[in-house]
C-alpha cells in the first residue's frame, strides 16, 4: 500500500474538467491523490466501448484499487463535451448507467457519478452509497 489515500476518476480527457473534479473529490472524500483514467467522452465510452477497450479500462481501474487501495471512483460527464456531443439529459443517463457498470465490476468500491456543468461546477448525480 502506498502512503496517502487514493481515489479514482474515469473522466474525459478535456482539460477543463480535471481541476474541478480533483477539487470536488478532495473536498468530498478524504483522499490525497486522484488516479485519473481519461477517455474522450468517458461517460459514453463506458456504455459503447468494445470488449477490448472495456477490459483495458477495467485493468486500469484495478491498478488503482489494488496497488493504490482506492475505495472511491467517480464517473464523470461534462457540458460541451467534444468526445460525446449529446444533450445533458443523455449525459446524465449515461453517467448513471456507467456508475452501475463500474459497481458491477467491483461492488466493494463506492462509485459516484459527477456532472460538470456549464459553469464548470461539479454536481453529484449518482452514488452507490446512500447517505
Ligand atoms: Zn469531454
mmCIF file of N, CA and C and ligand atoms in Angstrom:
data_model
loop_
_atom_site.group_PDB
_atom_site.id
_atom_site.type_symbol
_atom_site.label_atom_id
_atom_site.label_comp_id
_atom_site.label_asym_id
_atom_site.label_seq_id
_atom_site.Cartn_x
_atom_site.Cartn_y
_atom_site.Cartn_z
ATOM 1 N N UNK A 1 0.843 -1.208 0.000
ATOM 2 C CA UNK A 1 0.000 0.000 0.000
ATOM 3 C C UNK A 1 0.878 1.257 0.000
ATOM 4 N N UNK A 2 0.497 2.198 -0.819
ATOM 5 C CA UNK A 2 1.248 3.450 -0.896
ATOM 6 C C UNK A 2 0.895 4.367 0.281
ATOM 7 N N UNK A 3 1.788 5.300 0.568
ATOM 8 C CA UNK A 3 1.466 6.335 1.555
ATOM 9 C C UNK A 3 0.412 7.253 0.966
ATOM 10 N N UNK A 4 -0.533 7.639 1.788
ATOM 11 C CA UNK A 4 -1.569 8.547 1.300
ATOM 12 C C UNK A 4 -2.770 7.764 0.820
ATOM 13 N N UNK A 5 -3.892 8.461 0.747
ATOM 14 C CA UNK A 5 -5.153 7.825 0.363
ATOM 15 C C UNK A 5 -5.493 8.224 -1.066
ATOM 16 N N UNK A 6 -5.805 7.200 -1.855
ATOM 17 C CA UNK A 6 -6.098 7.420 -3.266
ATOM 18 C C UNK A 6 -7.593 7.286 -3.544
ATOM 19 N N UNK A 7 -8.060 8.092 -4.477
ATOM 20 C CA UNK A 7 -9.351 7.898 -5.111
ATOM 21 C C UNK A 7 -9.094 7.757 -6.605
ATOM 22 N N UNK A 8 -10.161 7.518 -7.329
ATOM 23 C CA UNK A 8 -10.011 7.282 -8.770
ATOM 24 C C UNK A 8 -11.111 8.018 -9.513
ATOM 25 N N UNK A 9 -10.814 8.473 -10.718
ATOM 26 C CA UNK A 9 -11.864 9.008 -11.565
ATOM 27 C C UNK A 9 -11.733 8.450 -12.972
ATOM 28 N N UNK A 10 -12.879 8.193 -13.578
ATOM 29 C CA UNK A 10 -12.944 7.843 -15.003
ATOM 30 C C UNK A 10 -13.614 9.034 -15.654
ATOM 31 N N UNK A 11 -12.836 9.788 -16.419
ATOM 32 C CA UNK A 11 -13.302 11.108 -16.831
ATOM 33 C C UNK A 11 -12.894 11.412 -18.264
ATOM 34 N N UNK A 12 -13.365 12.535 -18.761
ATOM 35 C CA UNK A 12 -12.999 12.961 -20.106
ATOM 36 C C UNK A 12 -11.559 13.457 -20.129
ATOM 37 N N UNK A 13 -10.936 13.385 -21.314
ATOM 38 C CA UNK A 13 -9.592 13.943 -21.472
ATOM 39 C C UNK A 13 -9.602 15.474 -21.438
ATOM 40 N N UNK A 14 -10.781 16.075 -21.559
ATOM 41 C CA UNK A 14 -10.931 17.528 -21.647
ATOM 42 C C UNK A 14 -10.265 18.228 -20.450
ATOM 43 N N UNK A 15 -9.288 19.088 -20.734
ATOM 44 C CA UNK A 15 -8.519 19.757 -19.682
ATOM 45 C C UNK A 15 -9.337 20.649 -18.771
ATOM 46 N N UNK A 16 -10.537 21.030 -19.217
ATOM 47 C CA UNK A 16 -11.352 21.917 -18.397
ATOM 48 C C UNK A 16 -11.976 21.217 -17.198
ATOM 49 N N UNK A 17 -12.047 19.897 -17.240
ATOM 50 C CA UNK A 17 -12.731 19.195 -16.144
ATOM 51 C C UNK A 17 -11.790 18.699 -15.054
ATOM 52 N N UNK A 18 -10.500 18.624 -15.343
ATOM 53 C CA UNK A 18 -9.589 17.956 -14.397
ATOM 54 C C UNK A 18 -9.536 18.658 -13.038
ATOM 55 N N UNK A 19 -9.356 19.974 -13.041
ATOM 56 C CA UNK A 19 -9.227 20.672 -11.755
ATOM 57 C C UNK A 19 -10.517 20.653 -10.942
ATOM 58 N N UNK A 20 -11.680 20.957 -11.575
ATOM 59 C CA UNK A 20 -12.905 20.891 -10.778
ATOM 60 C C UNK A 20 -13.161 19.504 -10.186
ATOM 61 N N UNK A 21 -12.863 18.465 -10.953
ATOM 62 C CA UNK A 21 -13.113 17.109 -10.447
ATOM 63 C C UNK A 21 -12.149 16.782 -9.303
ATOM 64 N N UNK A 22 -10.881 17.141 -9.473
ATOM 65 C CA UNK A 22 -9.902 16.906 -8.400
ATOM 66 C C UNK A 22 -10.312 17.633 -7.124
ATOM 67 N N UNK A 23 -10.698 18.907 -7.264
ATOM 68 C CA UNK A 23 -11.118 19.682 -6.082
ATOM 69 C C UNK A 23 -12.333 19.049 -5.418
ATOM 70 N N UNK A 24 -13.320 18.658 -6.245
ATOM 71 C CA UNK A 24 -14.549 18.093 -5.680
ATOM 72 C C UNK A 24 -14.261 16.782 -4.948
ATOM 73 N N UNK A 25 -13.455 15.947 -5.557
ATOM 74 C CA UNK A 25 -13.146 14.644 -4.936
ATOM 75 C C UNK A 25 -12.395 14.845 -3.620
ATOM 76 N N UNK A 26 -11.468 15.811 -3.590
ATOM 77 C CA UNK A 26 -10.736 16.073 -2.351
ATOM 78 C C UNK A 26 -11.647 16.644 -1.277
ATOM 79 N N UNK A 27 -12.589 17.472 -1.690
ATOM 80 C CA UNK A 27 -13.483 18.109 -0.724
ATOM 81 C C UNK A 27 -14.506 17.125 -0.160
ATOM 82 N N UNK A 28 -14.865 16.111 -0.948
ATOM 83 C CA UNK A 28 -15.950 15.216 -0.538
ATOM 84 C C UNK A 28 -15.486 13.872 0.005
ATOM 85 N N UNK A 29 -14.262 13.494 -0.278
ATOM 86 C CA UNK A 29 -13.720 12.239 0.242
ATOM 87 C C UNK A 29 -12.345 12.541 0.808
ATOM 88 N N UNK A 30 -11.945 11.743 1.780
ATOM 89 C CA UNK A 30 -10.649 12.025 2.402
ATOM 90 C C UNK A 30 -9.540 11.409 1.565
ATOM 91 N N UNK A 31 -9.277 12.020 0.424
ATOM 92 C CA UNK A 31 -8.218 11.486 -0.429
ATOM 93 C C UNK A 31 -7.093 12.500 -0.582
ATOM 94 N N UNK A 32 -5.893 11.962 -0.755
ATOM 95 C CA UNK A 32 -4.726 12.808 -1.024
ATOM 96 C C UNK A 32 -4.473 12.911 -2.524
ATOM 97 N N UNK A 33 -4.725 11.811 -3.218
ATOM 98 C CA UNK A 33 -4.395 11.742 -4.649
ATOM 99 C C UNK A 33 -5.577 11.195 -5.437
ATOM 100 N N UNK A 34 -5.675 11.651 -6.684
ATOM 101 C CA UNK A 34 -6.743 11.166 -7.550
ATOM 102 C C UNK A 34 -6.136 10.507 -8.790
ATOM 103 N N UNK A 35 -6.219 9.181 -8.848
ATOM 104 C CA UNK A 35 -5.806 8.476 -10.068
ATOM 105 C C UNK A 35 -6.809 8.815 -11.157
ATOM 106 N N UNK A 36 -6.319 9.212 -12.318
ATOM 107 C CA UNK A 36 -7.205 9.741 -13.355
ATOM 108 C C UNK A 36 -7.104 8.925 -14.632
ATOM 109 N N UNK A 37 -8.196 8.258 -14.953
ATOM 110 C CA UNK A 37 -8.286 7.451 -16.173
ATOM 111 C C UNK A 37 -9.095 8.267 -17.171
ATOM 112 N N UNK A 38 -8.484 8.629 -18.295
ATOM 113 C CA UNK A 38 -9.200 9.509 -19.217
ATOM 114 C C UNK A 38 -9.506 8.826 -20.546
ATOM 115 N N UNK A 39 -10.680 9.131 -21.043
ATOM 116 C CA UNK A 39 -11.100 8.780 -22.399
ATOM 117 C C UNK A 39 -11.899 9.974 -22.904
ATOM 118 N N UNK A 40 -11.818 10.287 -24.214
ATOM 119 C CA UNK A 40 -12.701 11.333 -24.727
ATOM 120 C C UNK A 40 -14.154 10.878 -24.604
ATOM 121 N N UNK A 41 -14.959 11.651 -23.880
ATOM 122 C CA UNK A 41 -16.360 11.260 -23.684
ATOM 123 C C UNK A 41 -16.475 9.984 -22.869
ATOM 124 N N UNK A 42 -15.823 9.950 -21.712
ATOM 125 C CA UNK A 42 -15.746 8.724 -20.901
ATOM 126 C C UNK A 42 -17.113 8.158 -20.537
ATOM 127 N N UNK A 43 -18.107 9.027 -20.346
ATOM 128 C CA UNK A 43 -19.426 8.522 -19.950
ATOM 129 C C UNK A 43 -20.039 7.663 -21.066
ATOM 130 N N UNK A 44 -19.829 8.079 -22.313
ATOM 131 C CA UNK A 44 -20.315 7.282 -23.442
ATOM 132 C C UNK A 44 -19.467 6.021 -23.626
ATOM 133 N N UNK A 45 -18.144 6.178 -23.453
ATOM 134 C CA UNK A 45 -17.230 5.047 -23.679
ATOM 135 C C UNK A 45 -17.608 3.852 -22.808
ATOM 136 N N UNK A 46 -17.978 4.119 -21.559
ATOM 137 C CA UNK A 46 -18.329 3.007 -20.668
ATOM 138 C C UNK A 46 -19.496 2.184 -21.210
ATOM 139 N N UNK A 47 -20.386 2.844 -21.950
ATOM 140 C CA UNK A 47 -21.559 2.147 -22.470
ATOM 141 C C UNK A 47 -21.331 1.545 -23.846
ATOM 142 N N UNK A 48 -20.423 2.147 -24.633
ATOM 143 C CA UNK A 48 -20.319 1.750 -26.037
ATOM 144 C C UNK A 48 -18.967 1.187 -26.429
ATOM 145 N N UNK A 49 -18.073 1.016 -25.475
ATOM 146 C CA UNK A 49 -16.730 0.542 -25.813
ATOM 147 C C UNK A 49 -16.752 -0.889 -26.318
ATOM 148 N N UNK A 50 -15.749 -1.223 -27.103
ATOM 149 C CA UNK A 50 -15.543 -2.617 -27.497
ATOM 150 C C UNK A 50 -15.160 -3.411 -26.247
ATOM 151 N N UNK A 51 -15.362 -4.720 -26.280
ATOM 152 C CA UNK A 51 -14.941 -5.537 -25.136
ATOM 153 C C UNK A 51 -13.457 -5.336 -24.799
ATOM 154 N N UNK A 52 -12.619 -5.149 -25.819
ATOM 155 C CA UNK A 52 -11.178 -4.976 -25.563
ATOM 156 C C UNK A 52 -10.897 -3.678 -24.808
ATOM 157 N N UNK A 53 -11.570 -2.615 -25.218
ATOM 158 C CA UNK A 53 -11.353 -1.330 -24.536
ATOM 159 C C UNK A 53 -11.922 -1.371 -23.120
ATOM 160 N N UNK A 54 -13.066 -2.011 -22.961
ATOM 161 C CA UNK A 54 -13.634 -2.145 -21.621
ATOM 162 C C UNK A 54 -12.685 -2.897 -20.694
ATOM 163 N N UNK A 55 -12.064 -3.923 -21.248
ATOM 164 C CA UNK A 55 -11.120 -4.714 -20.458
ATOM 165 C C UNK A 55 -9.924 -3.858 -20.037
ATOM 166 N N UNK A 56 -9.466 -2.994 -20.955
ATOM 167 C CA UNK A 56 -8.365 -2.078 -20.602
ATOM 168 C C UNK A 56 -8.764 -1.139 -19.473
ATOM 169 N N UNK A 57 -9.976 -0.607 -19.570
ATOM 170 C CA UNK A 57 -10.445 0.306 -18.528
ATOM 171 C C UNK A 57 -10.531 -0.420 -17.188
ATOM 172 N N UNK A 58 -11.044 -1.641 -17.247
ATOM 173 C CA UNK A 58 -11.178 -2.440 -16.035
ATOM 174 C C UNK A 58 -9.809 -2.682 -15.401
ATOM 175 N N UNK A 59 -8.821 -2.956 -16.246
ATOM 176 C CA UNK A 59 -7.472 -3.206 -15.721
ATOM 177 C C UNK A 59 -6.853 -1.951 -15.127
ATOM 178 N N UNK A 60 -7.091 -0.806 -15.765
ATOM 179 C CA UNK A 60 -6.571 0.459 -15.217
ATOM 180 C C UNK A 60 -7.182 0.728 -13.850
ATOM 181 N N UNK A 61 -8.477 0.484 -13.769
ATOM 182 C CA UNK A 61 -9.169 0.693 -12.500
ATOM 183 C C UNK A 61 -8.625 -0.250 -11.429
ATOM 184 N N UNK A 62 -8.295 -1.448 -11.855
ATOM 185 C CA UNK A 62 -7.784 -2.435 -10.915
ATOM 186 C C UNK A 62 -6.424 -2.023 -10.342
ATOM 187 N N UNK A 63 -5.592 -1.396 -11.164
ATOM 188 C CA UNK A 63 -4.306 -0.898 -10.662
ATOM 189 C C UNK A 63 -4.568 0.085 -9.531
ATOM 190 N N UNK A 64 -5.538 0.948 -9.740
ATOM 191 C CA UNK A 64 -5.848 1.977 -8.754
ATOM 192 C C UNK A 64 -6.417 1.370 -7.473
ATOM 193 N N UNK A 65 -7.279 0.362 -7.615
ATOM 194 C CA UNK A 65 -7.932 -0.204 -6.428
ATOM 195 C C UNK A 65 -7.045 -1.206 -5.695
ATOM 196 N N UNK A 66 -6.153 -1.879 -6.400
ATOM 197 C CA UNK A 66 -5.293 -2.851 -5.714
ATOM 198 C C UNK A 66 -3.967 -2.203 -5.307
ATOM 199 N N UNK A 67 -3.197 -1.685 -6.254
ATOM 200 C CA UNK A 67 -1.888 -1.118 -5.919
ATOM 201 C C UNK A 67 -2.015 0.122 -5.044
ATOM 202 N N UNK A 68 -3.041 0.930 -5.289
ATOM 203 C CA UNK A 68 -3.198 2.181 -4.544
ATOM 204 C C UNK A 68 -4.293 2.120 -3.478
ATOM 205 N N UNK A 69 -5.027 1.030 -3.455
ATOM 206 C CA UNK A 69 -6.053 0.865 -2.424
ATOM 207 C C UNK A 69 -7.221 1.824 -2.524
ATOM 208 N N UNK A 70 -7.474 2.352 -3.715
ATOM 209 C CA UNK A 70 -8.599 3.290 -3.863
ATOM 210 C C UNK A 70 -9.917 2.609 -3.520
ATOM 211 N N UNK A 71 -10.791 3.335 -2.821
ATOM 212 C CA UNK A 71 -12.102 2.800 -2.462
ATOM 213 C C UNK A 71 -13.242 3.687 -2.953
ATOM 214 N N UNK A 72 -12.911 4.674 -3.740
ATOM 215 C CA UNK A 72 -13.972 5.514 -4.308
ATOM 216 C C UNK A 72 -13.607 5.899 -5.747
ATOM 217 N N UNK A 73 -14.580 5.736 -6.622
ATOM 218 C CA UNK A 73 -14.372 6.023 -8.047
ATOM 219 C C UNK A 73 -15.474 6.961 -8.513
ATOM 220 N N UNK A 74 -15.102 7.983 -9.272
ATOM 221 C CA UNK A 74 -16.141 8.817 -9.879
ATOM 222 C C UNK A 74 -16.162 8.599 -11.388
ATOM 223 N N UNK A 75 -17.389 8.625 -11.920
ATOM 224 C CA UNK A 75 -17.613 8.551 -13.356
ATOM 225 C C UNK A 75 -18.094 9.940 -13.764
ATOM 226 N N UNK A 76 -17.384 10.563 -14.704
ATOM 227 C CA UNK A 76 -17.621 11.975 -14.980
ATOM 228 C C UNK A 76 -18.110 12.211 -16.409
ATOM 229 N N UNK A 77 -19.126 13.060 -16.522
ATOM 230 C CA UNK A 77 -19.534 13.603 -17.815
ATOM 231 C C UNK A 77 -19.575 15.112 -17.690
ATOM 232 N N UNK A 78 -19.526 15.809 -18.811
ATOM 233 C CA UNK A 78 -19.477 17.270 -18.691
ATOM 234 C C UNK A 78 -20.133 17.997 -19.857
ATOM 235 N N UNK A 79 -20.467 19.236 -19.582
ATOM 236 C CA UNK A 79 -21.010 20.187 -20.553
ATOM 237 C C UNK A 79 -20.019 20.386 -21.707
ATOM 238 N N UNK A 80 -20.538 20.593 -22.924
ATOM 239 C CA UNK A 80 -19.712 20.945 -24.081
ATOM 240 C C UNK A 80 -18.635 19.895 -24.371
ATOM 241 N N UNK A 81 -19.021 18.630 -24.279
ATOM 242 C CA UNK A 81 -18.052 17.542 -24.475
ATOM 243 C C UNK A 81 -17.910 17.224 -25.964
ATOM 244 N N UNK A 82 -16.708 17.475 -26.501
ATOM 245 C CA UNK A 82 -16.468 17.211 -27.924
ATOM 246 C C UNK A 82 -16.460 15.706 -28.208
ATOM 247 N N UNK A 83 -16.051 14.926 -27.225
ATOM 248 C CA UNK A 83 -15.985 13.472 -27.414
ATOM 249 C C UNK A 83 -17.339 12.793 -27.318
ATOM 250 N N UNK A 84 -18.322 13.523 -26.783
ATOM 251 C CA UNK A 84 -19.651 12.948 -26.586
ATOM 252 C C UNK A 84 -20.695 14.062 -26.640
ATOM 253 N N UNK A 85 -20.938 14.588 -27.871
ATOM 254 C CA UNK A 85 -21.791 15.777 -28.009
ATOM 255 C C UNK A 85 -23.279 15.420 -27.981
ATOM 256 N N UNK A 86 -23.787 15.087 -26.807
ATOM 257 C CA UNK A 86 -25.205 14.750 -26.639
ATOM 258 C C UNK A 86 -25.831 15.713 -25.633
ATOM 259 N N UNK A 87 -27.142 15.617 -25.465
ATOM 260 C CA UNK A 87 -27.827 16.520 -24.533
ATOM 261 C C UNK A 87 -27.422 16.212 -23.095
ATOM 262 N N UNK A 88 -27.666 17.184 -22.222
ATOM 263 C CA UNK A 88 -27.365 16.981 -20.801
ATOM 264 C C UNK A 88 -28.144 15.776 -20.257
ATOM 265 N N UNK A 89 -29.391 15.664 -20.707
ATOM 266 C CA UNK A 89 -30.222 14.558 -20.246
ATOM 267 C C UNK A 89 -29.585 13.199 -20.590
ATOM 268 N N UNK A 90 -29.068 13.106 -21.812
ATOM 269 C CA UNK A 90 -28.411 11.862 -22.221
ATOM 270 C C UNK A 90 -27.143 11.622 -21.415
ATOM 271 N N UNK A 91 -26.369 12.697 -21.197
ATOM 272 C CA UNK A 91 -25.167 12.556 -20.360
ATOM 273 C C UNK A 91 -25.526 11.991 -18.984
ATOM 274 N N UNK A 92 -26.556 12.559 -18.368
ATOM 275 C CA UNK A 92 -26.906 12.136 -17.007
ATOM 276 C C UNK A 92 -27.323 10.668 -16.996
ATOM 277 N N UNK A 93 -28.047 10.273 -18.025
ATOM 278 C CA UNK A 93 -28.455 8.879 -18.143
ATOM 279 C C UNK A 93 -27.224 7.976 -18.314
ATOM 280 N N UNK A 94 -26.297 8.412 -19.159
ATOM 281 C CA UNK A 94 -25.081 7.619 -19.390
ATOM 282 C C UNK A 94 -24.238 7.520 -18.121
ATOM 283 N N UNK A 95 -24.138 8.630 -17.400
ATOM 284 C CA UNK A 95 -23.337 8.625 -16.161
ATOM 285 C C UNK A 95 -23.932 7.622 -15.167
ATOM 286 N N UNK A 96 -25.270 7.668 -15.038
ATOM 287 C CA UNK A 96 -25.913 6.755 -14.089
ATOM 288 C C UNK A 96 -25.714 5.298 -14.485
ATOM 289 N N UNK A 97 -25.798 5.011 -15.770
ATOM 290 C CA UNK A 97 -25.564 3.635 -16.231
ATOM 291 C C UNK A 97 -24.096 3.240 -16.035
ATOM 292 N N UNK A 98 -23.190 4.185 -16.303
ATOM 293 C CA UNK A 98 -21.758 3.909 -16.125
ATOM 294 C C UNK A 98 -21.418 3.593 -14.677
ATOM 295 N N UNK A 99 -22.057 4.306 -13.757
ATOM 296 C CA UNK A 99 -21.849 4.047 -12.323
ATOM 297 C C UNK A 99 -22.243 2.607 -12.005
ATOM 298 N N UNK A 100 -23.362 2.175 -12.558
ATOM 299 C CA UNK A 100 -23.820 0.792 -12.290
ATOM 300 C C UNK A 100 -22.853 -0.233 -12.877
ATOM 301 N N UNK A 101 -22.340 0.050 -14.073
ATOM 302 C CA UNK A 101 -21.396 -0.880 -14.711
ATOM 303 C C UNK A 101 -20.138 -1.032 -13.865
ATOM 304 N N UNK A 102 -19.583 0.100 -13.435
ATOM 305 C CA UNK A 102 -18.338 0.041 -12.668
ATOM 306 C C UNK A 102 -18.583 -0.606 -11.305
ATOM 307 N N UNK A 103 -19.747 -0.381 -10.745
ATOM 308 C CA UNK A 103 -20.061 -1.012 -9.460
ATOM 309 C C UNK A 103 -20.201 -2.528 -9.612
ATOM 310 N N UNK A 104 -20.675 -2.975 -10.776
ATOM 311 C CA UNK A 104 -20.741 -4.419 -11.028
ATOM 312 C C UNK A 104 -19.342 -5.031 -11.113
ATOM 313 N N UNK A 105 -18.402 -4.254 -11.626
ATOM 314 C CA UNK A 105 -17.017 -4.747 -11.695
ATOM 315 C C UNK A 105 -16.457 -4.963 -10.298
ATOM 316 N N UNK A 106 -16.804 -4.078 -9.398
ATOM 317 C CA UNK A 106 -16.246 -4.160 -8.042
ATOM 318 C C UNK A 106 -17.217 -3.549 -7.038
ATOM 319 N N UNK A 107 -17.973 -4.409 -6.388
ATOM 320 C CA UNK A 107 -19.029 -3.910 -5.503
ATOM 321 C C UNK A 107 -18.494 -3.423 -4.160
ATOM 322 N N UNK A 108 -17.193 -3.644 -3.878
ATOM 323 C CA UNK A 108 -16.620 -3.147 -2.622
ATOM 324 C C UNK A 108 -16.266 -1.679 -2.696
ATOM 325 N N UNK A 109 -16.405 -1.115 -3.869
ATOM 326 C CA UNK A 109 -15.948 0.259 -4.069
ATOM 327 C C UNK A 109 -17.137 1.179 -4.265
ATOM 328 N N UNK A 110 -17.086 2.311 -3.600
ATOM 329 C CA UNK A 110 -18.138 3.303 -3.780
ATOM 330 C C UNK A 110 -17.947 3.988 -5.132
ATOM 331 N N UNK A 111 -19.026 4.097 -5.879
ATOM 332 C CA UNK A 111 -18.949 4.735 -7.192
ATOM 333 C C UNK A 111 -19.926 5.907 -7.213
ATOM 334 N N UNK A 112 -19.425 7.056 -7.577
ATOM 335 C CA UNK A 112 -20.295 8.230 -7.696
ATOM 336 C C UNK A 112 -20.281 8.724 -9.144
ATOM 337 N N UNK A 113 -21.385 9.316 -9.551
ATOM 338 C CA UNK A 113 -21.493 9.908 -10.878
ATOM 339 C C UNK A 113 -21.463 11.421 -10.749
ATOM 340 N N UNK A 114 -20.608 12.059 -11.539
ATOM 341 C CA UNK A 114 -20.464 13.517 -11.456
ATOM 342 C C UNK A 114 -20.765 14.159 -12.798
ATOM 343 N N UNK A 115 -21.494 15.276 -12.718
ATOM 344 C CA UNK A 115 -21.769 16.085 -13.892
ATOM 345 C C UNK A 115 -21.066 17.424 -13.711
ATOM 346 N N UNK A 116 -20.217 17.808 -14.678
ATOM 347 C CA UNK A 116 -19.556 19.115 -14.642
ATOM 348 C C UNK A 116 -20.359 20.038 -15.550
ATOM 349 N N UNK A 117 -20.984 21.026 -14.949
ATOM 350 C CA UNK A 117 -21.975 21.835 -15.667
ATOM 351 C C UNK A 117 -21.352 22.994 -16.454
ATOM 352 N N UNK A 118 -22.194 23.828 -17.034
ATOM 353 C CA UNK A 118 -21.710 24.901 -17.916
ATOM 354 C C UNK A 118 -20.891 25.960 -17.181
ATOM 355 N N UNK A 119 -20.936 25.969 -15.858
ATOM 356 C CA UNK A 119 -20.074 26.867 -15.067
ATOM 357 C C UNK A 119 -18.856 26.134 -14.513
ATOM 358 N N UNK A 120 -18.632 24.916 -15.021
ATOM 359 C CA UNK A 120 -17.500 24.070 -14.600
ATOM 360 C C UNK A 120 -17.561 23.795 -13.106
ATOM 361 N N UNK A 121 -18.808 23.671 -12.627
ATOM 362 C CA UNK A 121 -19.018 23.246 -11.252
ATOM 363 C C UNK A 121 -19.518 21.809 -11.264
ATOM 364 N N UNK A 122 -19.142 21.088 -10.205
ATOM 365 C CA UNK A 122 -19.430 19.649 -10.158
ATOM 366 C C UNK A 122 -20.719 19.380 -9.381
ATOM 367 N N UNK A 123 -21.590 18.585 -9.979
ATOM 368 C CA UNK A 123 -22.810 18.143 -9.310
ATOM 369 C C UNK A 123 -22.775 16.619 -9.212
ATOM 370 N N UNK A 124 -23.119 16.108 -8.040
ATOM 371 C CA UNK A 124 -23.192 14.645 -7.904
ATOM 372 C C UNK A 124 -24.557 14.180 -8.388
ATOM 373 N N UNK A 125 -24.573 13.259 -9.345
ATOM 374 C CA UNK A 125 -25.841 12.810 -9.926
ATOM 375 C C UNK A 125 -26.106 11.324 -9.696
ATOM 376 N N UNK A 126 -25.172 10.633 -9.087
ATOM 377 C CA UNK A 126 -25.390 9.219 -8.754
ATOM 378 C C UNK A 126 -24.419 8.843 -7.650
ATOM 379 N N UNK A 127 -24.808 7.840 -6.853
ATOM 380 C CA UNK A 127 -23.951 7.407 -5.735
ATOM 381 C C UNK A 127 -24.391 6.012 -5.328
ATOM 382 N N UNK A 128 -23.458 5.072 -5.299
ATOM 383 C CA UNK A 128 -23.848 3.710 -4.915
ATOM 384 C C UNK A 128 -23.999 3.562 -3.408
ATOM 385 N N UNK A 129 -23.557 4.573 -2.671
ATOM 386 C CA UNK A 129 -23.727 4.531 -1.214
ATOM 387 C C UNK A 129 -24.763 5.554 -0.803
ATOM 388 N N UNK A 130 -25.840 5.070 -0.222
ATOM 389 C CA UNK A 130 -26.895 6.002 0.232
ATOM 390 C C UNK A 130 -26.396 6.715 1.491
ATOM 391 N N UNK A 131 -26.649 8.011 1.571
ATOM 392 C CA UNK A 131 -26.173 8.762 2.737
ATOM 393 C C UNK A 131 -27.303 9.030 3.719
HETATM 394 ZN ZN1 LIG B 1 -15.402 15.697 -22.940
#
